[in-house]
PDB file of C-alpha atoms in Angstrom:
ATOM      1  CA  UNK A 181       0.000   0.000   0.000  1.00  0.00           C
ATOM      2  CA  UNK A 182       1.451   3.273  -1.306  1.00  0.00           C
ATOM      3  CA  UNK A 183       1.839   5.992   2.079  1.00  0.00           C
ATOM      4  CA  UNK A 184       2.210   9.514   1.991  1.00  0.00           C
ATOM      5  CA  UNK A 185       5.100   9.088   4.129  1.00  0.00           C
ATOM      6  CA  UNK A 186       6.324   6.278   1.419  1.00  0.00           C
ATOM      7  CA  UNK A 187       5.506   9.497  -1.903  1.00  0.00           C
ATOM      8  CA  UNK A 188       7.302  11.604   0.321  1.00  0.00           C
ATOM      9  CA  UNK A 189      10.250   9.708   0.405  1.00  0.00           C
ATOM     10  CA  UNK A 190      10.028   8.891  -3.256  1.00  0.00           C
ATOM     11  CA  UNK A 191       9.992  12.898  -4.359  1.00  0.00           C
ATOM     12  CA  UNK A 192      12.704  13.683  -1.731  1.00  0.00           C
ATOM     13  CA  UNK A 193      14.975  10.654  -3.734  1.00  0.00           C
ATOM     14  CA  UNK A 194      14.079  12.429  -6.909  1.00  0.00           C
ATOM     15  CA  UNK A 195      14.671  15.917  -6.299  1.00  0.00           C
ATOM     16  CA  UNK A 196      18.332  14.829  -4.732  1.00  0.00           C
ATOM     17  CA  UNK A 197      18.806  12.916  -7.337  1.00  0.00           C
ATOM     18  CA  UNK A 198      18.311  15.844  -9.991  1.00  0.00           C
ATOM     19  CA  UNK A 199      20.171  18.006  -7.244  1.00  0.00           C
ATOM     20  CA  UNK A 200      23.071  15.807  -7.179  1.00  0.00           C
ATOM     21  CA  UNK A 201      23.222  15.700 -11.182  1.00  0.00           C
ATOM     22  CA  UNK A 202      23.039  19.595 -11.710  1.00  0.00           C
ATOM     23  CA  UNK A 203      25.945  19.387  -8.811  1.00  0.00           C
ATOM     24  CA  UNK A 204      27.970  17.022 -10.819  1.00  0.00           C
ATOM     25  CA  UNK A 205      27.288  19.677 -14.071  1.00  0.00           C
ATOM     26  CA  UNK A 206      28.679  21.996 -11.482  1.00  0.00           C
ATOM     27  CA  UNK A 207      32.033  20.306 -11.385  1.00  0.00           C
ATOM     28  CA  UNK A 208      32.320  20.148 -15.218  1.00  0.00           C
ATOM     29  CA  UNK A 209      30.648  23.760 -16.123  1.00  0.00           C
ATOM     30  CA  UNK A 210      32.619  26.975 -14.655  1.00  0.00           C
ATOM     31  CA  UNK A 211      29.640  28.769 -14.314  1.00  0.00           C
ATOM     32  CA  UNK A 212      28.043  26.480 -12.413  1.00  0.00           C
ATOM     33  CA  UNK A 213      28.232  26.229  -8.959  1.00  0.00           C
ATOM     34  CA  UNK A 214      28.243  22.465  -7.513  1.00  0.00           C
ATOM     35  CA  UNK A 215      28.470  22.670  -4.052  1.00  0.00           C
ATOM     36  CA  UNK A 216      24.753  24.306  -3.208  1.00  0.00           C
ATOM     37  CA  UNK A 217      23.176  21.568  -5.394  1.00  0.00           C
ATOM     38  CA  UNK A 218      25.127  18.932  -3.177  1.00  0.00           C
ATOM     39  CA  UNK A 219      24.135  20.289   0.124  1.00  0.00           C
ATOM     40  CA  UNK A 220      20.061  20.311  -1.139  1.00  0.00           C
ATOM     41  CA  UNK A 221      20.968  16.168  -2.588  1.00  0.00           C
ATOM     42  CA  UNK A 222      22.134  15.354   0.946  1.00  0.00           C
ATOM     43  CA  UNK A 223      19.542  17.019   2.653  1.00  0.00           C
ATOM     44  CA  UNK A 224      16.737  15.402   0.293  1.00  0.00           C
ATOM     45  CA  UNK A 225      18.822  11.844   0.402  1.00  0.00           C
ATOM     46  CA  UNK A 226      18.814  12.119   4.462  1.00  0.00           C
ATOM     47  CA  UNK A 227      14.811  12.991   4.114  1.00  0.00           C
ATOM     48  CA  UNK A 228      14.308  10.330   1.840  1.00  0.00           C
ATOM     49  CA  UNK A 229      15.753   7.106   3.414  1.00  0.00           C
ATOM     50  CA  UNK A 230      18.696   5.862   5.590  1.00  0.00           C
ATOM     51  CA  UNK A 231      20.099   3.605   3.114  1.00  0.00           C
ATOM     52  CA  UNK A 232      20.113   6.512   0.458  1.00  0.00           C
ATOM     53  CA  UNK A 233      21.358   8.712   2.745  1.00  0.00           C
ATOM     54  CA  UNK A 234      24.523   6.703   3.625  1.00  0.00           C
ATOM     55  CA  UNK A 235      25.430   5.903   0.270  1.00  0.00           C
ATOM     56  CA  UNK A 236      26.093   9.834  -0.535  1.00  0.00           C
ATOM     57  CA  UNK A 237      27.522  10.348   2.443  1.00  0.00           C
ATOM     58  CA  UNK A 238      30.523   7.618   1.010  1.00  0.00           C
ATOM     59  CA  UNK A 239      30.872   8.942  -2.410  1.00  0.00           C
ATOM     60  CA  UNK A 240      33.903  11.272  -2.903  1.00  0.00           C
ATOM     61  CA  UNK A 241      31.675  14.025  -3.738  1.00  0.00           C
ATOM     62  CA  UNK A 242      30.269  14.312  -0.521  1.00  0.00           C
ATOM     63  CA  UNK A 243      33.769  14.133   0.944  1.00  0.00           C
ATOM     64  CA  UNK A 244      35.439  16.337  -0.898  1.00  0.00           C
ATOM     65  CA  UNK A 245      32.322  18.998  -1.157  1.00  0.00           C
ATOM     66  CA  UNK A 246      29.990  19.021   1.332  1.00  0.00           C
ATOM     67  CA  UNK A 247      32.404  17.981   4.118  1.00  0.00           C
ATOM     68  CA  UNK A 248      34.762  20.266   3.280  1.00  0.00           C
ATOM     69  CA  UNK A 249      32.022  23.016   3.360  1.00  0.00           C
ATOM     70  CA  UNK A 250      31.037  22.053   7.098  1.00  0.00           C
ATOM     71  CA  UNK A 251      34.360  21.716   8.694  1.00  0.00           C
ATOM     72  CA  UNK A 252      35.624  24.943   7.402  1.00  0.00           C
ATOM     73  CA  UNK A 253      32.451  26.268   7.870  1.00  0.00           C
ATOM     74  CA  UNK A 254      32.861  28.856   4.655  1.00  0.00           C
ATOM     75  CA  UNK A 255      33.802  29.253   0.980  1.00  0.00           C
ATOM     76  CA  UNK A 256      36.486  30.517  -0.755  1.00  0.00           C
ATOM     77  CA  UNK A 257      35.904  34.600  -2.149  1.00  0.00           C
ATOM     78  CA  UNK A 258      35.924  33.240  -5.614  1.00  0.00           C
ATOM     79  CA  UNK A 259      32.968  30.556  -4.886  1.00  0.00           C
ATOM     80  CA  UNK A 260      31.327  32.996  -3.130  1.00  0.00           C
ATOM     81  CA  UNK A 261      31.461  35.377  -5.793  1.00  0.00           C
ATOM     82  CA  UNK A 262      30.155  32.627  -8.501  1.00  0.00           C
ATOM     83  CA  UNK A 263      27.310  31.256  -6.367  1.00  0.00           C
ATOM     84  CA  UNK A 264      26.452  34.851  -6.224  1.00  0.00           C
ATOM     85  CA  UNK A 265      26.218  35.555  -9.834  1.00  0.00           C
ATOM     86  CA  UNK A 266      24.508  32.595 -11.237  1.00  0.00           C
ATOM     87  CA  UNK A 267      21.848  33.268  -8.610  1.00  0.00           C
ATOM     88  CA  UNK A 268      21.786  36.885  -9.194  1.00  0.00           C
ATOM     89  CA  UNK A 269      21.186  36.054 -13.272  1.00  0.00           C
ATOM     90  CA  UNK A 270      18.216  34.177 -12.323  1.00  0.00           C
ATOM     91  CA  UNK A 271      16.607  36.354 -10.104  1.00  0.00           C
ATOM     92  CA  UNK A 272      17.352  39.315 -12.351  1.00  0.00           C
ATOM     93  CA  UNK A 273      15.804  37.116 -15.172  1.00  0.00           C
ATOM     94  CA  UNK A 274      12.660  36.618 -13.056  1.00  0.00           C
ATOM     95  CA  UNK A 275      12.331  40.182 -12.290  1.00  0.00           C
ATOM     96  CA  UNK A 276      12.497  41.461 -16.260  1.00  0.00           C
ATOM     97  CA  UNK A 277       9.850  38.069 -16.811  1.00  0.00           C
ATOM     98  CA  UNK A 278       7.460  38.536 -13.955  1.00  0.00           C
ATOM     99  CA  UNK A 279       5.340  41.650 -14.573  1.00  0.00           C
ATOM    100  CA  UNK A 280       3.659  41.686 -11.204  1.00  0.00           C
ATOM    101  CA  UNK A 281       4.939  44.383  -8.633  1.00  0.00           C
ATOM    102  CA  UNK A 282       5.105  42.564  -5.574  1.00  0.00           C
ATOM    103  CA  UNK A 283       6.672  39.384  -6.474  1.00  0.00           C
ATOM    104  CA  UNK A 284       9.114  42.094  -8.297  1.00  0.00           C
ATOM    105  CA  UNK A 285      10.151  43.478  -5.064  1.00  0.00           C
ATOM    106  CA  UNK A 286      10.338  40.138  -2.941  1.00  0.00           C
ATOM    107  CA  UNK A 287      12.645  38.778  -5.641  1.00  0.00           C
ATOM    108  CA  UNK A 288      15.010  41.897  -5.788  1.00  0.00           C
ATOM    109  CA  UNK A 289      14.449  41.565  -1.018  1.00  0.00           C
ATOM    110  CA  UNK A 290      16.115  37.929  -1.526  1.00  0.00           C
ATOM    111  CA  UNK A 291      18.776  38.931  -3.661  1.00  0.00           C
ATOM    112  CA  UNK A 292      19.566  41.409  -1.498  1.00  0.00           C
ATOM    113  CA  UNK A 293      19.294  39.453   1.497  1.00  0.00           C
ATOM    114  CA  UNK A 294      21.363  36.568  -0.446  1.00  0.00           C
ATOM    115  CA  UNK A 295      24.490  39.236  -0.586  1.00  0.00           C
ATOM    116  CA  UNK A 296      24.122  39.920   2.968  1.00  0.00           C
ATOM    117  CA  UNK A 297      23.828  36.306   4.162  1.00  0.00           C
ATOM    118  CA  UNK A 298      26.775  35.425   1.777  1.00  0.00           C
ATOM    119  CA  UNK A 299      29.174  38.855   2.849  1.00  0.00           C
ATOM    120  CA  UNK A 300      28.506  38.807   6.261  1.00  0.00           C
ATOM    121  CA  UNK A 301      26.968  34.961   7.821  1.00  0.00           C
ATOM    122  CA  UNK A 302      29.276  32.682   5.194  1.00  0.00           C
ATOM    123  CA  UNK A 303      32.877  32.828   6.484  1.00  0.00           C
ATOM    124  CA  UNK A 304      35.347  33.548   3.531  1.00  0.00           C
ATOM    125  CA  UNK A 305      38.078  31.528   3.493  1.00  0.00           C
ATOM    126  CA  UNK A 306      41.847  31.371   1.956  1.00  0.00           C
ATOM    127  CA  UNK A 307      41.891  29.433  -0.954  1.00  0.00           C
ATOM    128  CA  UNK A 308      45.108  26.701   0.839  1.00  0.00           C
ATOM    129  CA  UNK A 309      42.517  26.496   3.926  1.00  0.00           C
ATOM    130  CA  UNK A 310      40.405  24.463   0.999  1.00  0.00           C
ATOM    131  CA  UNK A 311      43.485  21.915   0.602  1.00  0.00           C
ATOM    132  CA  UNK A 312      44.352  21.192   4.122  1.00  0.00           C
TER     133      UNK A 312
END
């Protein structure tokens, strides 16, 4: 018998899945930035199922990108910076497509509130911190 908790878990495998994908088109593509798209795959994988959730968590990916995010507990300027952009090109793109006022303004709020979370709550780091 198909649960909601059992759909749940089926859509949270799915979106990490496509998460972890567009992450690994992050390594490949300069523009793109992997490591946000791995933290949403391992929070969907740990929402979806143990098992699933254990398995990313021993792929090199993880290990070399997500873990290396929460130890040092920041990013380096220049993945700051990219993060920043892509994100900013797609919200500016929303505002120019979206011709209502008000979800104008609460897109142009969250990419301002995006710079200040990144400047002052994300801890820049040296780029050799990233290699230790």
């Amino acid at each position: 018998m198909i649960t909601i908790k059992n759909i749940k878990s089926i859509l949270f495998f799915l979106i990490g899945f496509i998460s972890l994908g567009i992450g690994i088109s992050g390594i490949i593509l300069p523009v793109l930035p992997g490591l946000p798209f791995f933290l949403f795959a391992s929070y969907c994988f740990a929402k979806s199922s143990k098992r699933i959730e254990n398995w990313f968590k021993n792929t090199p990916l993880y290990e070399k990108y997500v873990v290396r995010f929460l130890q040092k507990k920041g990013l380096t300027r220049k993945e700051k910076i990219r993060i920043n952009l892509i994100a900013d090109a797609f919200i500016l793109f929303s505002v120019f497509y979206v011709d209502i006022l008000f979800v104008q303004i609460i897109l142009v709020g969250t990419a301002l509130y995006k710079h200040y979370y990144f400047i002052k709550r994300i801890k820049t780091i040296d780029k050799h911190e990233t290699t230790s």
